[in-house]
Amino acid sequence: MKIATTIKEVRKQVADWKREGLTVGLVPTMGALHEGHASLVDTAKEQCDRVVTSVFVNPTQFAAGEDLDAYPRDFDRDCGVLEAHGCDLVFHPSVEEMYPEGAATFVELRSDMTKQLCGKSRPEHFCGVCTVVSKLFHIAMPDKAFFGEKDAQQLAVIRQMTRDLLFGIEIVGCPTKREEDGLAKSSRNAYLDAEERKAAGILYQAICKAQEYLKEHLDTEDGKTESQPVTELIKDIIGTEPLAEIDYVDAVDGMSLLPADRIGDGDLIALAVNIGKTRLIDNFTVRK
Amino acid sequence: MKIATTIKEVRKQVADWKREGLTVGLVPTMGALHEGHASLVDTAKEQCDRVVTSVFVNPTQFAAGEDLDAYPRDFDRDCGVLEAHGCDLVFHPSVEEMYPEGAATFVELRSDMTKQLCGKSRPEHFCGVCTVVSKLFHIAMPDKAFFGEKDAQQLAVIRQMTRDLLFGIEIVGCPTKREEDGLAKSSRNAYLDAEERKAAGILYQAICKAQEYLKEHLDTEDGKTESQPVTELIKDIIGTEPLAEIDYVDAVDGMSLLPADRIGDGDLIALAVNIGKTRLIDNFTVRK
């Protein structure tokens, strides 16, 4: 496994691979890798000849007061994970490499999609994501790029950006990996103390109950049901956990991410909950 | 010379060339080609193995009330010009091909550079330009792209966007081509009637006088001079032409395009003047 810190090195390696007719998969990450990331690399290995993983904590997707400085960083450990999963090239640039002095160009999806869910409390977040992902696409020129379904809104935004800007890159979403109690794997889980970690299990418990509810309540005719009882059910369950403070529990159209009064196959239920000072997100797609 | 109307065709052709190890030059145009465009193709031919020219009147760089509908279109004639200059592939997409239904992602340089000069009266213009040029870069994946120095602000904005977003594409600026009386070649010159066409010569007359003035007035110590007398001189000369109405005559730093009280080698004097209903732009770079 090669490690590159400069754009030039990545371009050269990718150009060499392309000349050999090899396909390239890109797994963009912010490091602090867990099994979710590892599964992205595994999927990329299955679908592409060569896999590039970027490890870069992108400052422009954090707002002032968010956890940019605290975000966990352990590059040596990350390299161990990536090597074990057959990653071919790790790209670990400095902030200056990704944002040259005076850099002021941004990529922005100007649609209501970015104003829902996490966009309500993080209005600049997805512009930062689109900007850095565009840069990574320009550097690695992948055939496919792999993102976790845990960040459902990020995945939807990147899908649309990639389509809108005619990148010609296939975006592949990969299922959420979970801990034994169902908590979605996240680098931010490291912030939780023992008590909070236990409390965090309430998110998945609520999701499971909502899925059970939906199994019984999807209308036999149009395959849909009112969304409010489902989101209320989730809110009620999470409300039983004293350490949990709900940011949002929303039911949205699976394509546009706009609020949906009735939901059915393919639509999304997404939630953000603060456990202590740690903001956790999770979601599931409604299935018939 | 091949003609492609779909992105897919361009990608396939470019991929074939790249597999052969050939370099690709891109000349983005809005058609209505003149000798200025032809010289871009000539330069691209000199510097690259294969040349792609796009002919696309980009709607997002026109504001409501501007000349999108009136903009001259003559694709057959354009193809004749391109064939004669050795262009290898013409990309002539529909609006729907470049802006898929629901497309809402934009590329924006958020700096004061876009607020000067033409940006003052056309605040959304450069966002439209950056967006369409990004798309063309994603489609044609050129090694180099060629733009006219006549659109000096566009060239500066695209240089910065390309650098900021880490495109890895070299931007080549090519000198302005002029008519016999010095009027800068422009597709919009076709809007001028005989009387206006004659009046339009005043722009270049003013530029020449300003260059003479600068030759005599650049300070022997710092190589600079006060910019206001130069811009006033240009305004006075253009003011003698009853059909001309000045939008701006500005002296700006050659890199940042910010207003410069003193100007010297590499700085820019740029102007926009309405002749009747036709908005013409021109500029020159100060040289020692």
Coordinates of C-alpha atoms in Angstrom, one line a residue:
Chain A
M1 CA 0.0 0.0 0.0
K2 CA 1.3 3.4 -1.0
I3 CA 0.9 6.5 1.0
A4 CA 0.7 9.9 -0.7
T5 CA 0.6 13.3 0.9
T6 CA 0.7 15.3 -2.4
I7 CA -1.9 15.7 -5.1
K8 CA 0.9 15.2 -7.7
E9 CA 1.7 11.7 -6.3
V10 CA -1.9 10.6 -6.6
R11 CA -2.3 12.0 -10.1
K12 CA 0.8 10.1 -11.2
Q13 CA -0.3 6.8 -9.7
V14 CA -3.8 7.1 -11.0
A15 CA -2.5 8.1 -14.5
D16 CA -0.3 5.0 -14.5
W17 CA -3.2 2.7 -13.5
K18 CA -5.5 4.3 -16.2
R19 CA -2.8 3.7 -18.9
E20 CA -2.9 0.1 -17.9
G21 CA -6.7 0.1 -18.4
L22 CA -7.4 -0.4 -14.7
T23 CA -10.5 1.0 -13.0
V24 CA -10.2 3.1 -9.9
G25 CA -12.5 3.3 -6.8
L26 CA -12.3 6.2 -4.4
V27 CA -13.3 6.0 -0.7
P28 CA -13.3 9.5 0.8
T29 CA -13.0 9.4 4.6
M30 CA -12.1 11.7 7.5
G31 CA -10.0 9.0 9.1
A32 CA -10.7 7.5 12.5
L33 CA -11.7 4.5 10.5
H34 CA -14.2 1.9 11.7
E35 CA -15.8 -1.2 10.2
G36 CA -18.1 1.0 8.2
H37 CA -15.2 2.5 6.4
A38 CA -13.6 -0.9 6.1
S39 CA -16.7 -2.2 4.4
L40 CA -16.5 0.7 1.9
V41 CA -13.0 -0.4 1.0
D42 CA -14.1 -4.0 0.7
T43 CA -16.9 -3.0 -1.7
A44 CA -14.5 -0.8 -3.7
K45 CA -12.1 -3.7 -4.0
E46 CA -14.9 -5.9 -5.3
Q47 CA -16.0 -3.4 -7.9
C48 CA -12.7 -1.7 -9.0
D49 CA -9.2 -2.8 -9.9
R50 CA -7.5 -0.3 -7.6
V51 CA -8.7 1.5 -4.5
V52 CA -7.7 5.0 -3.3
T53 CA -8.8 6.0 0.2
S54 CA -8.5 9.6 1.2
V55 CA -8.0 10.4 4.9
F56 CA -8.6 14.1 5.4
V57 CA -10.5 16.0 8.1
N58 CA -12.1 18.6 5.9
P59 CA -12.3 21.9 7.7
T60 CA -15.0 23.5 5.4
Q61 CA -17.6 21.0 6.4
F62 CA -17.4 22.1 10.1
A63 CA -19.0 25.3 11.3
A64 CA -17.4 27.5 14.0
G65 CA -18.1 25.8 17.3
E66 CA -18.4 22.3 15.8
D67 CA -15.9 19.5 16.6
L68 CA -13.2 20.2 13.9
D69 CA -10.3 20.3 16.4
A70 CA -11.6 17.5 18.6
Y71 CA -12.3 15.2 15.6
P72 CA -10.4 12.0 16.3
R73 CA -7.2 11.5 14.2
D74 CA -5.0 8.4 14.3
F75 CA -3.4 8.0 10.9
D76 CA -1.1 5.1 11.8
R77 CA -4.0 3.1 13.0
D78 CA -6.0 4.1 9.9
C79 CA -3.2 2.8 7.7
G80 CA -3.3 -0.5 9.5
V81 CA -7.0 -0.9 8.8
L82 CA -6.6 0.2 5.1
E83 CA -3.6 -2.2 4.5
A84 CA -5.6 -5.1 6.0
H85 CA -8.5 -4.4 3.7
G86 CA -6.3 -4.2 0.6
C87 CA -6.4 -0.5 -0.1
D88 CA -3.9 0.3 -2.8
L89 CA -3.2 4.0 -2.2
V90 CA -3.9 6.2 0.8
F91 CA -4.1 10.0 0.2
H92 CA -3.4 11.9 3.4
P93 CA -3.0 15.6 2.4
S94 CA -2.5 18.6 4.5
V95 CA -5.1 21.3 4.7
E96 CA -2.8 23.6 2.6
E97 CA -2.6 20.9 -0.1
M98 CA -6.4 20.7 -0.4
Y99 CA -7.1 24.4 0.1
P100 CA -4.2 26.4 -1.5
E101 CA -3.7 29.9 -0.1
G102 CA -6.6 32.1 -1.1
A103 CA -8.8 29.2 -2.3
A104 CA -12.3 30.6 -2.5
T105 CA -14.2 28.4 -5.0
F106 CA -17.0 26.3 -3.6
V107 CA -19.4 23.8 -5.0
E108 CA -22.9 24.2 -3.8
L109 CA -26.1 22.3 -4.3
R110 CA -28.7 25.0 -4.3
S111 CA -31.8 23.0 -3.6
D112 CA -34.2 22.4 -0.7
M113 CA -32.5 19.0 -0.3
T114 CA -29.6 20.7 1.6
K115 CA -32.0 22.6 3.8
Q116 CA -33.7 19.5 5.3
L117 CA -32.5 17.2 8.1
C118 CA -28.9 18.1 9.1
G119 CA -29.0 21.1 6.8
K120 CA -31.3 22.8 9.2
S121 CA -28.7 23.0 11.9
R122 CA -25.7 22.8 9.6
P123 CA -26.4 25.2 6.7
E124 CA -22.9 25.3 5.3
H125 CA -22.0 21.7 5.9
F126 CA -23.0 20.2 2.5
C127 CA -21.3 23.0 0.6
G128 CA -18.1 22.0 2.4
V129 CA -18.7 18.3 1.6
C130 CA -19.5 19.0 -2.1
T131 CA -16.4 21.2 -2.4
V132 CA -14.0 18.7 -0.9
V133 CA -15.5 15.7 -2.7
S134 CA -15.2 17.6 -6.0
K135 CA -11.6 18.2 -5.3
L136 CA -11.0 14.6 -4.5
F137 CA -12.8 13.6 -7.7
H138 CA -10.5 15.9 -9.7
I139 CA -7.4 14.4 -8.0
A140 CA -8.2 10.7 -8.1
M141 CA -10.4 10.7 -11.2
P142 CA -12.2 7.6 -10.0
D143 CA -14.6 5.4 -12.0
K144 CA -16.7 4.9 -8.8
A145 CA -16.8 6.5 -5.4
F146 CA -18.1 4.8 -2.2
F147 CA -20.1 6.4 0.6
G148 CA -21.9 5.1 3.7
E149 CA -25.7 5.0 3.8
K150 CA -25.3 6.1 7.5
D151 CA -24.8 9.6 6.1
A152 CA -27.9 9.4 4.0
Q153 CA -28.3 13.1 3.3
Q154 CA -24.6 13.3 2.4
L155 CA -25.0 10.4 0.0
A156 CA -28.1 12.0 -1.6
V157 CA -26.4 15.4 -2.0
I158 CA -23.3 13.8 -3.5
R159 CA -25.4 11.7 -5.9
Q160 CA -27.1 14.9 -7.1
M161 CA -23.9 16.9 -7.3
T162 CA -22.2 14.2 -9.3
R163 CA -25.1 14.0 -11.7
D164 CA -25.5 17.8 -12.0
L165 CA -21.9 18.5 -12.7
L166 CA -21.6 15.6 -15.2
F167 CA -18.7 14.0 -13.4
G168 CA -19.3 10.6 -15.0
I169 CA -18.5 8.9 -11.7
E170 CA -20.7 6.2 -10.3
I171 CA -21.7 6.8 -6.7
V172 CA -22.1 3.6 -4.6
G173 CA -23.9 3.7 -1.3
C174 CA -22.9 1.0 1.2
P175 CA -25.0 -0.3 4.2
T176 CA -24.6 1.1 7.7
K177 CA -22.4 -1.0 10.0
R178 CA -23.6 -1.3 13.6
E179 CA -22.3 -2.2 17.0
E180 CA -23.7 -5.2 18.8
D181 CA -26.5 -3.1 20.4
G182 CA -27.3 -1.7 17.0
L183 CA -25.6 1.7 17.4
A184 CA -24.4 2.9 14.0
K185 CA -20.6 2.8 13.7
S186 CA -19.3 6.3 13.7
S187 CA -16.0 8.0 14.4
R188 CA -17.9 10.3 16.7
N189 CA -18.9 7.3 19.0
A190 CA -15.4 7.7 20.4
Y191 CA -16.6 10.9 22.1
L192 CA -19.1 9.0 24.3
D193 CA -18.3 8.0 27.9
A194 CA -19.5 4.7 29.2
E195 CA -22.9 6.0 30.4
E196 CA -23.5 7.9 27.2
R197 CA -22.5 4.9 25.1
K198 CA -25.1 2.8 26.8
A199 CA -27.7 5.6 26.4
A200 CA -26.9 5.8 22.7
G201 CA -28.4 2.4 22.1
I202 CA -31.8 4.1 22.3
L203 CA -31.5 5.3 18.6
Y204 CA -31.4 1.8 17.2
Q205 CA -34.1 0.6 19.6
A206 CA -36.4 3.3 18.3
I207 CA -35.5 2.5 14.7
C208 CA -36.4 -1.2 15.2
K209 CA -39.7 -0.3 16.8
A210 CA -40.5 2.1 13.9
Q211 CA -39.7 -0.7 11.4
E212 CA -42.0 -3.1 13.2
Y213 CA -44.7 -0.4 13.2
L214 CA -44.3 0.2 9.5
K215 CA -44.5 -3.5 8.7
E216 CA -48.0 -3.5 10.2
H217 CA -49.2 -0.1 8.9
L218 CA -48.1 0.2 5.3
D219 CA -51.4 0.6 3.4
T220 CA -52.2 -2.5 1.3
E221 CA -53.3 -0.3 -1.6
D222 CA -50.6 2.4 -2.1
G223 CA -48.0 0.8 0.1
K224 CA -47.8 4.0 2.2
T225 CA -48.7 5.2 5.6
E226 CA -48.9 8.5 7.5
S227 CA -45.4 9.5 8.6
Q228 CA -46.3 11.4 11.7
P229 CA -47.2 8.4 13.9
V230 CA -43.9 6.9 13.0
T231 CA -41.8 9.9 13.8
E232 CA -43.8 10.4 17.0
L233 CA -43.2 6.8 18.0
I234 CA -39.4 7.3 17.5
K235 CA -39.5 10.6 19.5
D236 CA -41.4 9.0 22.3
I237 CA -39.0 6.1 22.6
I238 CA -35.9 8.3 22.5
G239 CA -37.6 10.7 24.9
T240 CA -37.4 7.9 27.6
E241 CA -33.6 8.3 27.6
P242 CA -32.6 11.2 29.9
L243 CA -29.2 11.7 28.3
A244 CA -30.8 12.0 24.8
E245 CA -31.8 15.3 23.3
I246 CA -33.5 15.1 19.9
D247 CA -32.4 17.5 17.1
Y248 CA -34.8 16.1 14.5
V249 CA -36.7 12.9 13.6
D250 CA -38.0 13.4 10.1
A251 CA -39.7 11.4 7.4
V252 CA -38.7 12.5 3.9
D253 CA -39.0 11.5 0.3
G254 CA -36.2 9.1 -0.5
M255 CA -35.1 11.0 -3.7
S256 CA -35.7 14.7 -2.9
L257 CA -35.3 14.4 0.9
L258 CA -38.3 16.8 1.2
P259 CA -40.7 16.2 4.1
A260 CA -43.3 13.5 3.3
D261 CA -46.7 13.3 5.0
R262 CA -47.1 9.8 3.7
I263 CA -44.1 7.4 3.3
G264 CA -43.6 4.1 1.6
D265 CA -41.0 2.0 -0.1
G266 CA -37.7 3.9 -0.7
D267 CA -38.6 6.8 1.6
L268 CA -36.3 7.7 4.4
I269 CA -36.7 8.2 8.2
A270 CA -33.7 10.1 9.6
L271 CA -32.8 11.3 13.0
A272 CA -30.1 13.4 14.8
V273 CA -29.9 13.1 18.5
N274 CA -27.4 14.6 21.0
I275 CA -26.2 12.3 23.6
G276 CA -24.4 14.6 26.0
K277 CA -22.3 16.8 23.8
T278 CA -22.1 14.2 21.0
R279 CA -24.4 14.6 18.0
L280 CA -25.3 11.2 16.5
I281 CA -27.2 10.6 13.3
D282 CA -28.9 7.4 12.0
N283 CA -31.6 6.6 9.5
F284 CA -33.3 3.8 7.7
T285 CA -35.0 3.4 4.3
V286 CA -38.6 2.2 4.4
R287 CA -39.0 -1.2 2.7
K288 CA -42.2 -2.9 1.7
Chain B
M1 CA -13.6 16.2 -37.6
K2 CA -16.2 14.4 -35.4
I3 CA -19.3 16.1 -34.1
A4 CA -20.7 14.9 -30.8
T5 CA -24.0 16.1 -29.3
T6 CA -23.9 13.7 -26.2
I7 CA -21.5 13.6 -23.3
K8 CA -21.2 9.9 -23.8
E9 CA -19.7 10.3 -27.2
V10 CA -17.1 12.8 -26.0
R11 CA -16.1 10.7 -23.0
K12 CA -15.6 7.7 -25.3
Q13 CA -13.5 9.6 -27.8
V14 CA -11.4 11.2 -25.1
A15 CA -10.9 7.9 -23.3
D16 CA -9.7 6.4 -26.5
W17 CA -7.2 9.2 -27.1
K18 CA -5.9 9.0 -23.5
R19 CA -5.4 5.3 -23.8
E20 CA -3.2 6.1 -26.8
G21 CA -1.2 8.5 -24.6
L22 CA -2.4 11.6 -26.5
T23 CA -2.9 14.9 -24.8
V24 CA -6.2 16.8 -25.1
G25 CA -6.8 20.5 -25.4
L26 CA -10.3 22.0 -24.8
V27 CA -11.5 25.3 -26.4
P28 CA -14.9 26.2 -24.7
T29 CA -16.9 28.6 -27.0
M30 CA -20.5 29.8 -27.3
G31 CA -20.2 29.5 -31.1
A32 CA -20.6 32.4 -33.6
L33 CA -16.9 31.8 -34.1
H34 CA -14.5 34.5 -35.2
E35 CA -10.8 34.7 -35.7
G36 CA -10.3 35.0 -31.9
H37 CA -11.8 31.5 -31.5
A38 CA -9.9 30.2 -34.5
S39 CA -6.6 31.4 -32.9
L40 CA -7.6 29.5 -29.7
V41 CA -8.0 26.3 -31.8
D42 CA -4.6 27.0 -33.5
T43 CA -2.9 27.4 -30.2
A44 CA -4.5 24.3 -28.8
K45 CA -3.4 22.4 -31.9
E46 CA 0.2 23.6 -31.4
Q47 CA 0.2 22.5 -27.7
C48 CA -2.0 19.4 -27.6
D49 CA -2.3 16.2 -29.7
R50 CA -6.0 16.5 -30.0
V51 CA -8.4 19.4 -29.8
V52 CA -12.0 19.4 -28.5
T53 CA -14.1 22.6 -29.1
S54 CA -17.4 23.0 -27.4
V55 CA -20.1 25.1 -29.0
F56 CA -22.7 25.8 -26.4
V57 CA -24.6 29.0 -25.5
N58 CA -24.6 28.6 -21.8
P59 CA -27.9 29.9 -20.3
T60 CA -26.7 30.2 -16.7
Q61 CA -24.2 32.9 -17.6
F62 CA -27.0 35.2 -18.9
A63 CA -29.2 37.1 -16.5
A64 CA -32.9 37.8 -17.3
G65 CA -33.1 40.6 -19.8
E66 CA -29.6 39.8 -21.3
D67 CA -29.1 38.6 -24.8
L68 CA -29.5 34.8 -24.4
D69 CA -32.2 34.4 -27.0
A70 CA -30.6 36.9 -29.4
Y71 CA -27.1 35.5 -29.1
P72 CA -25.9 34.6 -32.6
R73 CA -26.0 30.9 -33.5
D74 CA -24.8 29.3 -36.8
F75 CA -23.5 25.9 -36.1
D76 CA -22.9 24.9 -39.7
R77 CA -20.7 27.9 -40.2
D78 CA -18.9 27.2 -36.9
C79 CA -18.1 23.7 -38.1
G80 CA -16.6 25.1 -41.2
V81 CA -14.3 27.3 -39.2
L82 CA -13.3 24.5 -36.8
E83 CA -12.7 22.0 -39.6
A84 CA -10.4 24.5 -41.4
H85 CA -8.4 25.0 -38.2
G86 CA -7.9 21.3 -37.6
C87 CA -10.3 20.8 -34.6
D88 CA -10.6 17.1 -34.0
L89 CA -14.0 16.9 -32.1
V90 CA -16.8 19.4 -31.8
F91 CA -19.1 19.1 -28.8
H92 CA -22.4 20.7 -29.5
P93 CA -24.8 19.6 -26.7
S94 CA -28.4 20.6 -26.0
V95 CA -29.2 22.6 -22.9
E96 CA -30.8 19.4 -21.5
E97 CA -27.6 17.5 -22.0
M98 CA -25.6 20.1 -20.0
Y99 CA -28.2 20.8 -17.4
P100 CA -30.1 17.6 -16.6
E101 CA -33.7 18.1 -15.3
G102 CA -33.5 19.4 -11.7
A103 CA -29.8 20.3 -12.0
A104 CA -29.1 22.7 -9.1
T105 CA -25.4 22.4 -8.4
F106 CA -23.2 25.5 -9.0
V107 CA -19.6 26.3 -8.9
E108 CA -18.9 29.7 -7.4
L109 CA -15.8 31.7 -6.8
R110 CA -16.6 33.6 -3.6
S111 CA -14.1 36.4 -3.7
D112 CA -14.1 40.1 -4.5
M113 CA -12.6 39.2 -7.9
T114 CA -16.0 38.3 -9.2
K115 CA -17.5 41.6 -7.8
Q116 CA -15.3 43.9 -9.9
L117 CA -15.6 45.0 -13.5
C118 CA -18.3 43.0 -15.3
G119 CA -19.3 41.4 -11.9
K120 CA -20.7 44.8 -10.8
S121 CA -23.5 44.7 -13.4
R122 CA -23.5 40.9 -13.9
P123 CA -23.4 39.5 -10.4
E124 CA -24.4 35.9 -11.4
H125 CA -22.4 35.8 -14.6
F126 CA -19.2 34.2 -13.4
C127 CA -21.0 31.6 -11.3
G128 CA -22.6 30.5 -14.6
V129 CA -19.3 30.5 -16.3
C130 CA -17.5 28.5 -13.6
T131 CA -20.3 26.0 -13.5
V132 CA -20.4 25.3 -17.2
V133 CA -16.6 25.3 -17.5
S134 CA -16.4 22.8 -14.7
K135 CA -18.9 20.5 -16.5
L136 CA -16.9 20.8 -19.7
F137 CA -13.7 19.9 -17.8
H138 CA -15.5 16.9 -16.3
I139 CA -16.6 15.7 -19.8
A140 CA -13.5 16.4 -21.9
M141 CA -10.9 15.9 -19.1
P142 CA -8.4 18.1 -21.0
D143 CA -4.8 18.5 -20.2
K144 CA -5.1 22.2 -21.2
A145 CA -7.9 24.6 -21.8
F146 CA -7.7 27.8 -23.9
F147 CA -9.5 31.1 -23.3
G148 CA -9.2 34.5 -24.9
E149 CA -7.6 37.4 -23.1
K150 CA -10.3 39.6 -24.4
D151 CA -12.5 38.2 -21.6
A152 CA -9.8 39.1 -19.0
Q153 CA -12.0 38.7 -16.0
Q154 CA -13.4 35.4 -17.2
L155 CA -9.8 34.2 -17.7
A156 CA -8.7 35.3 -14.2
V157 CA -11.8 33.7 -12.6
I158 CA -11.3 30.4 -14.5
R159 CA -7.6 30.4 -13.6
Q160 CA -8.5 30.7 -9.9
M161 CA -11.4 28.2 -10.0
T162 CA -9.1 25.7 -11.8
R163 CA -6.4 26.2 -9.2
D164 CA -8.8 26.2 -6.2
L165 CA -10.7 23.0 -7.2
L166 CA -7.4 21.2 -8.0
F167 CA -8.4 20.4 -11.5
G168 CA -4.9 19.8 -12.7
I169 CA -5.7 21.5 -16.0
E170 CA -3.4 24.2 -17.4
I171 CA -5.3 27.3 -18.4
V172 CA -3.8 29.1 -21.4
G173 CA -4.7 32.7 -22.2
C174 CA -4.5 33.7 -25.9
P175 CA -4.2 37.3 -27.2
T176 CA -7.2 39.3 -28.3
K177 CA -7.8 39.4 -32.1
R178 CA -8.8 42.7 -33.5
E179 CA -10.5 44.1 -36.6
E180 CA -8.7 46.5 -38.9
D181 CA -9.7 49.5 -36.9
G182 CA -8.7 47.7 -33.7
L183 CA -12.1 46.7 -32.5
A184 CA -11.7 43.5 -30.5
K185 CA -13.2 40.5 -32.3
S186 CA -16.4 39.5 -30.5
S187 CA -19.5 37.5 -31.5
R188 CA -21.5 40.4 -30.2
N189 CA -20.0 42.7 -32.9
A190 CA -22.7 41.2 -35.1
Y191 CA -25.3 43.2 -33.2
L192 CA -23.8 46.5 -34.4
D193 CA -25.4 48.4 -37.3
A194 CA -23.1 50.3 -39.7
E195 CA -23.1 53.5 -37.7
E196 CA -22.6 51.7 -34.4
R197 CA -19.8 49.6 -35.9
K198 CA -18.0 52.8 -36.9
A199 CA -18.5 54.3 -33.4
A200 CA -17.2 51.1 -31.7
G201 CA -13.7 51.9 -33.0
I202 CA -13.5 54.5 -30.2
L203 CA -12.7 51.8 -27.6
Y204 CA -9.4 50.8 -29.3
Q205 CA -8.6 54.4 -30.0
A206 CA -8.9 55.1 -26.3
I207 CA -6.8 52.1 -25.4
C208 CA -4.0 53.2 -27.8
K209 CA -3.9 56.6 -26.3
A210 CA -3.8 55.2 -22.8
Q211 CA -0.9 52.9 -23.7
E212 CA 0.9 55.9 -25.1
Y213 CA 0.2 57.8 -21.9
L214 CA 1.5 55.0 -19.8
K215 CA 4.7 54.7 -21.8
E216 CA 5.5 58.2 -20.8
H217 CA 4.3 58.1 -17.3
L218 CA 5.4 54.9 -15.6
D219 CA 7.6 55.9 -12.7
T220 CA 11.3 55.2 -13.3
E221 CA 11.6 54.0 -9.7
D222 CA 8.7 51.6 -9.0
G223 CA 7.6 51.2 -12.6
K224 CA 4.1 52.4 -11.6
T225 CA 1.8 55.4 -12.1
E226 CA -1.4 56.8 -10.7
S227 CA -4.3 55.0 -12.4
Q228 CA -6.9 57.7 -12.3
P229 CA -5.4 59.9 -15.0
V230 CA -5.3 56.9 -17.3
T231 CA -8.9 55.8 -16.7
E232 CA -10.0 59.5 -17.0
L233 CA -8.2 59.8 -20.3
I234 CA -10.0 56.7 -21.6
K235 CA -13.3 58.0 -20.4
D236 CA -12.7 61.4 -22.0
I237 CA -11.9 59.9 -25.3
I238 CA -14.9 57.5 -25.3
G239 CA -17.0 60.4 -24.1
T240 CA -16.5 62.1 -27.4
E241 CA -18.5 59.4 -29.2
P242 CA -22.2 60.1 -28.9
L243 CA -23.3 56.5 -29.4
A244 CA -21.0 55.2 -26.6
E245 CA -22.2 54.9 -23.1
I246 CA -19.6 53.8 -20.6
D247 CA -20.4 51.0 -18.1
Y248 CA -17.0 51.1 -16.5
V249 CA -13.3 51.9 -17.1
D250 CA -11.3 50.5 -14.3
A251 CA -7.7 50.0 -13.4
V252 CA -7.1 46.8 -11.4
D253 CA -4.4 44.6 -10.0
G254 CA -3.5 42.0 -12.6
M255 CA -3.8 39.0 -10.3
S256 CA -6.6 39.9 -7.8
L257 CA -8.5 42.2 -10.2
L258 CA -9.1 44.5 -7.2
P259 CA -9.0 48.3 -7.9
A260 CA -5.5 49.7 -8.0
D261 CA -4.7 53.3 -7.2
R262 CA -1.3 52.8 -8.8
I263 CA -0.7 50.5 -11.7
G264 CA 2.4 48.9 -13.3
D265 CA 3.6 46.0 -15.3
G266 CA 1.0 43.2 -15.3
D267 CA -1.9 45.2 -14.1
L268 CA -5.0 45.5 -16.1
I269 CA -7.1 48.3 -17.5
A270 CA -10.5 47.0 -18.5
L271 CA -13.6 48.7 -19.9
A272 CA -17.2 47.9 -20.8
V273 CA -19.1 50.3 -23.1
N274 CA -22.5 50.2 -24.5
I275 CA -22.7 51.1 -28.2
G276 CA -26.4 51.4 -28.8
K277 CA -27.9 48.3 -27.2
T278 CA -24.7 46.3 -27.6
R279 CA -22.4 45.9 -24.6
L280 CA -18.7 45.6 -25.7
I281 CA -15.7 44.9 -23.5
D282 CA -12.0 45.3 -24.0
N283 CA -8.9 45.5 -21.9
F284 CA -5.1 45.6 -22.0
T285 CA -2.4 44.6 -19.6
V286 CA 0.1 47.3 -18.7
R287 CA 3.6 46.5 -19.9
K288 CA 6.8 48.2 -18.9

